[in-house]
Short mmCIF file of C-alpha atoms in Angstrom, two decimals:
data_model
loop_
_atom_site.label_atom_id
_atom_site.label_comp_id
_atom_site.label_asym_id
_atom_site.label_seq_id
_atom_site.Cartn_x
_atom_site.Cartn_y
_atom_site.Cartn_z
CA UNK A 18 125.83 63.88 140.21
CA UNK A 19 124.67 62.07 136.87
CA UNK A 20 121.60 63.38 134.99
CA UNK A 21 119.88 61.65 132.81
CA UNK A 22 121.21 59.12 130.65
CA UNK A 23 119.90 58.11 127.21
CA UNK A 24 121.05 54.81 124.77
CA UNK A 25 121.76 54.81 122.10
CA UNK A 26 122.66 58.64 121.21
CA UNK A 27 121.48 57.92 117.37
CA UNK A 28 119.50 54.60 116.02
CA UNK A 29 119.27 54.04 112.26
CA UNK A 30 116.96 51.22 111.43
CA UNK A 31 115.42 49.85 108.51
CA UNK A 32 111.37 49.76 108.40
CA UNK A 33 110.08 47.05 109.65
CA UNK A 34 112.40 46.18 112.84
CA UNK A 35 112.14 46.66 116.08
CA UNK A 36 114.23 48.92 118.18
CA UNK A 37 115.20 49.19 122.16
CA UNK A 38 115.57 52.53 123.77
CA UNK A 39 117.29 53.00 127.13
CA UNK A 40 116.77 55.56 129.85
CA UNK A 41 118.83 55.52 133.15
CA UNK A 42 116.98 58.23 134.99
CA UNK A 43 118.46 60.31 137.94
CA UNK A 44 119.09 58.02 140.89
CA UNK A 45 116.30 58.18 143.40
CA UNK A 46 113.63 59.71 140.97
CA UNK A 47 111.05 58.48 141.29
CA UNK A 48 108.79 59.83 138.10
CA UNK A 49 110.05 58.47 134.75
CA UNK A 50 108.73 60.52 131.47
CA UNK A 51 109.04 59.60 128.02
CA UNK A 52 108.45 62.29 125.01
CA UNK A 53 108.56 61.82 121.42
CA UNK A 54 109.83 65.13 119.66
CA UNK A 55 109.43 65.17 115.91
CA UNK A 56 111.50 67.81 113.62
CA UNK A 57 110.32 71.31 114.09
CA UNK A 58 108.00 69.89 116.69
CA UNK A 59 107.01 70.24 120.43
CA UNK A 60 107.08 67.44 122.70
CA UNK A 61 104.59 64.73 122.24
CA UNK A 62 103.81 62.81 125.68
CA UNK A 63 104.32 59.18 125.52
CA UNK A 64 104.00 57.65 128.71
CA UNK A 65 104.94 58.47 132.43
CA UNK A 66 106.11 56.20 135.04
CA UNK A 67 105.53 56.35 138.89
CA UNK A 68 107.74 53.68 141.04
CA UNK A 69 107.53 50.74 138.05
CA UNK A 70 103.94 51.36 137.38
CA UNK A 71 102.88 53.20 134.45
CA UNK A 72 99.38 55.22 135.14
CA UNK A 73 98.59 56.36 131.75
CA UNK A 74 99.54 54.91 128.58
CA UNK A 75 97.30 57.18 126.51
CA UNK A 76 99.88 58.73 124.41
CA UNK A 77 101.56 55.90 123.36
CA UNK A 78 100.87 55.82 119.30
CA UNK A 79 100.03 52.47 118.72
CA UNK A 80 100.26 49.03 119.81
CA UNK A 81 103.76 48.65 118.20
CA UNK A 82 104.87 51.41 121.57
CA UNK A 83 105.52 49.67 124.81
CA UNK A 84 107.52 50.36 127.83
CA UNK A 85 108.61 48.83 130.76
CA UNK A 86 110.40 50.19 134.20
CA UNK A 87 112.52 47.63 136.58
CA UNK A 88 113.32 48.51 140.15
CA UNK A 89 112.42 51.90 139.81
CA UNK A 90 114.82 53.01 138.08
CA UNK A 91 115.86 52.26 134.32
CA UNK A 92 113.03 52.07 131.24
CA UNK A 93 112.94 50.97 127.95
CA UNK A 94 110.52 51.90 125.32
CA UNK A 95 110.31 49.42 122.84
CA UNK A 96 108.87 49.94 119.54
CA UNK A 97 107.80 47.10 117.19
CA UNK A 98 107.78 46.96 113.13
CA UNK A 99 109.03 50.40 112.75
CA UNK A 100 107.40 53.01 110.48
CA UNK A 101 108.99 55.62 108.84
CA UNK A 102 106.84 58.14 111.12
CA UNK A 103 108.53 56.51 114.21
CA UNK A 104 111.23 59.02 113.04
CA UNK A 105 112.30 61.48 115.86
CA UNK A 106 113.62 61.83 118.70
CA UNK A 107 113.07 60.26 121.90
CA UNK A 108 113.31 62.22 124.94
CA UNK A 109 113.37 60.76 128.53
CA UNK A 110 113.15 62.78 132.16
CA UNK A 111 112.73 62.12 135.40
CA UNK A 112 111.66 63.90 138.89
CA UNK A 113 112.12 63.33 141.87
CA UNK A 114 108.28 62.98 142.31
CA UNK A 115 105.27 63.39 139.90
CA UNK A 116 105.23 67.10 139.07
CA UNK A 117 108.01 68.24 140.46
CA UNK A 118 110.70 69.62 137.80
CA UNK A 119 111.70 67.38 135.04
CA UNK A 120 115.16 66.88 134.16
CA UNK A 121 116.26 65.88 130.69
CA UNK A 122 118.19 63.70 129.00
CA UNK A 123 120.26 64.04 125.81
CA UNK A 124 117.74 61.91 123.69
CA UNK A 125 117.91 59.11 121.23
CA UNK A 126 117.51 60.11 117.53
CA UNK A 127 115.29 57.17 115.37
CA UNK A 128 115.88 57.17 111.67
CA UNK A 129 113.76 54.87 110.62
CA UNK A 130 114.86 54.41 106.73
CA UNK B 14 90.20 69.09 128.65
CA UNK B 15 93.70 70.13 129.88
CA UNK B 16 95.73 72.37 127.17
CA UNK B 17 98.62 74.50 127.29
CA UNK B 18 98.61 77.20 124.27
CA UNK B 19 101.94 79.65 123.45
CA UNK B 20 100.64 81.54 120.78
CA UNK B 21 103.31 83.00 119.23
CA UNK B 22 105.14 79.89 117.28
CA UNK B 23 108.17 82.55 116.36
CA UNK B 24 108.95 85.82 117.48
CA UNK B 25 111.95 87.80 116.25
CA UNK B 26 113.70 90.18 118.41
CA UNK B 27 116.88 92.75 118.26
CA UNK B 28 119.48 91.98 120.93
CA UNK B 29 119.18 94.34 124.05
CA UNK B 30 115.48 94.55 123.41
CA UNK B 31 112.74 93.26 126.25
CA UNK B 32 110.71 90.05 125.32
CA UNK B 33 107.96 88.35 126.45
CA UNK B 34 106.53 84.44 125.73
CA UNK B 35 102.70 84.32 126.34
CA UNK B 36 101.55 80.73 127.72
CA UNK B 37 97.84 80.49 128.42
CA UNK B 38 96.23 76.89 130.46
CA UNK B 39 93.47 74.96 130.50
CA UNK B 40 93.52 73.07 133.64
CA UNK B 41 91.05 71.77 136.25
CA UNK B 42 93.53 71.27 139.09
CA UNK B 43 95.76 73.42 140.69
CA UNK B 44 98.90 73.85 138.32
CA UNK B 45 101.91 73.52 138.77
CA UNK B 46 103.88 75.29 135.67
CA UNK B 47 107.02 75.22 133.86
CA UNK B 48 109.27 76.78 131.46
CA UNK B 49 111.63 75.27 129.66
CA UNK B 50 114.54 76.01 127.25
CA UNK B 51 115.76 73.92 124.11
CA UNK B 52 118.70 75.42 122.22
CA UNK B 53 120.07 74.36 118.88
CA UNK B 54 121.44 70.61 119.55
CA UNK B 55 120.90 71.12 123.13
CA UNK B 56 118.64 69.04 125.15
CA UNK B 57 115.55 71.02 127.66
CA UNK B 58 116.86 72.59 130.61
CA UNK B 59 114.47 73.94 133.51
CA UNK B 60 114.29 78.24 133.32
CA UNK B 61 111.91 78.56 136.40
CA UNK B 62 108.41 76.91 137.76
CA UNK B 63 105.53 78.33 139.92
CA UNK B 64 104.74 75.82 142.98
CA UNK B 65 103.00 78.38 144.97
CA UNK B 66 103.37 81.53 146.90
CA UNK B 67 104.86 84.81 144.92
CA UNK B 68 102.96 84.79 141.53
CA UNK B 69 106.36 86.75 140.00
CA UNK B 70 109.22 84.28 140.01
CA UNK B 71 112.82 84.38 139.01
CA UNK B 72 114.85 82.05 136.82
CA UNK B 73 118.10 81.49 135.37
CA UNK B 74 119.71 84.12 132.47
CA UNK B 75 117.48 86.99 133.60
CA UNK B 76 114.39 85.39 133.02
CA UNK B 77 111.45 85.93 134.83
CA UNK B 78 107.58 84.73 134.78
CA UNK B 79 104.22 85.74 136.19
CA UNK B 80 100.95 83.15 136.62
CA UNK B 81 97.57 85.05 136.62
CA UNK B 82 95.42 82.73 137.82
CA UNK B 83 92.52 85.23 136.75
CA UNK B 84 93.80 84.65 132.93
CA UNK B 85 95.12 81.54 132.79
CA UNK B 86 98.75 82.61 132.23
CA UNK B 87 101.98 82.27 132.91
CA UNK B 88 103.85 84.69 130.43
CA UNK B 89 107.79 84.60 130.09
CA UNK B 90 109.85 87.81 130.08
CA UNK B 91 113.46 88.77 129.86
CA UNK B 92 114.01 92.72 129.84
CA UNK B 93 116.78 92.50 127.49
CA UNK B 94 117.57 89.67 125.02
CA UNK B 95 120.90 88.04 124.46
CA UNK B 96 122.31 86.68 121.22
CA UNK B 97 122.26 83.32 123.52
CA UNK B 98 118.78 83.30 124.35
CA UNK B 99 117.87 82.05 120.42
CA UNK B 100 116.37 78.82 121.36
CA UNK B 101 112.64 77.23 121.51
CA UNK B 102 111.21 78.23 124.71
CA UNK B 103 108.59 75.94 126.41
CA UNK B 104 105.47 76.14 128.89
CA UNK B 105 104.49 72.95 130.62
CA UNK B 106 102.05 73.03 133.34
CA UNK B 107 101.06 69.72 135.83
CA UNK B 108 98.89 69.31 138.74
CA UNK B 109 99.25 69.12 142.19
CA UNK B 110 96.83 67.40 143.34
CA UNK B 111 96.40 63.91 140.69
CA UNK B 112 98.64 62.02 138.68
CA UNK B 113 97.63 63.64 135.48
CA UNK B 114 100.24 63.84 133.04
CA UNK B 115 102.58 67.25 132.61
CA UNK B 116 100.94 68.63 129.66
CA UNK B 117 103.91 70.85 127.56
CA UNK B 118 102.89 73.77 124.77
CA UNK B 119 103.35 73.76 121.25
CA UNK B 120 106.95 76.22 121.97
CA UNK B 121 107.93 79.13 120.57
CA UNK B 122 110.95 79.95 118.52
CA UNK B 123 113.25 82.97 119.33
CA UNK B 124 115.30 84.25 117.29
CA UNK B 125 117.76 87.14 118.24
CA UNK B 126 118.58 89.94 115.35
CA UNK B 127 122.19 91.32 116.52
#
């Protein structure tokens, strides 16, 4: 079946703008993950899902991060007046429930210029 | 507070030589724990995880990991290394029992000397 889908694949903005990522996780999974992963980096935790409620927002880096799940299933993590730091790319997953394995998607790459 | 620490942030290997990743946790709760590979351009894919029951489990390419729940580990090894297996290697470890978040390490670059 389909894994994880990301969109789009690459993102070049200028500072300043806001940008719309998309993550179509694996159909029935219910755990939604997003990850920021900065050049020569590990993953930096963002914010989880659970069903369309989001139980910890604590490592989203500012007030300019949001996200938002509908129906269970697709998220979007919006990210307002980008920064040149905002630079990196954006990594969804999903599992099937909270802990469970984590499948991957492909990623968005930000270039914030 | 919960942690995951990989010590080693690049280790260099000859091909056909044994490896291990060390991955040491900090965490209340009963983990659950991960690795996970990255290769150049590639996006994470799932070598094995420790639910419960045998501490010693198998993954995929050859890989194989042990938790020691009397050190805190769950150490990665391979008994010989592929060219392939160049890649940033991964330990994540989550809880069974609350919704805390899945907590990955720092990683560890391989890189494989032919």
């Amino acid at each position: 079946g389909a894994g994880v889908s990301q969109s789009p694949s690459n993102k070049v903005t200028e500072k300043g703008k806001d940008v719309e990522l998309r993550c179509d996780p694996i159909s029935g999974h219910t755990a939604l993950y997003w990850y920021r992963q900065s050049l020569g980096q590990g993953l930096e935790f963002l914010i989880y899902f659970q069903g369309n409620s989001a139980p910890d927002k604590s490592g989203l880096p500012s007030d300019r991060f949001s996200a938002e799940r509908t129906g269970g299933s697709v998220s979007t993590l919006t990210i307002q007046r980008t920064q040149q730091e905002d630079s990196a790319v954006y990594l969804c997953a999903s599992s099937p429930r909270w802990s469970e394995t984590q499948y991957f998607g492909p990623g968005t790459r930000l270039l914030v210029l | 507070a919960q942690s995951v620490t990989q010590p080693d942030i690049h280790i260099t290997v000859s091909e056909g030589a044994s490896l291990e990743l060390r991955c040491n946790y900090s965490y209340g709760a009963t983990p659950y724990l991960f690795w996970y590979v990255q290769s150049p351009g590639q996006g994470l894919q799932l070598l094995l995880k420790y639910f419960s029951g045998d501490t010693l489990v198998q993954g995929i390419k050859g890989f194989e990991a042990e938790f020691k729940r009397s050190q805190s580990s769950f150490n990665l090894r391979k008994p010989s290394v592929h060219w392939s297996d160049a890649a940033e290697y991964f330990c994540a470890v989550g809880s069974k029992t609350s919704y805390d978040k899945v907590i990955f390490g720092p990683g560890t670059s391989l890189s494989v000397i032919p």
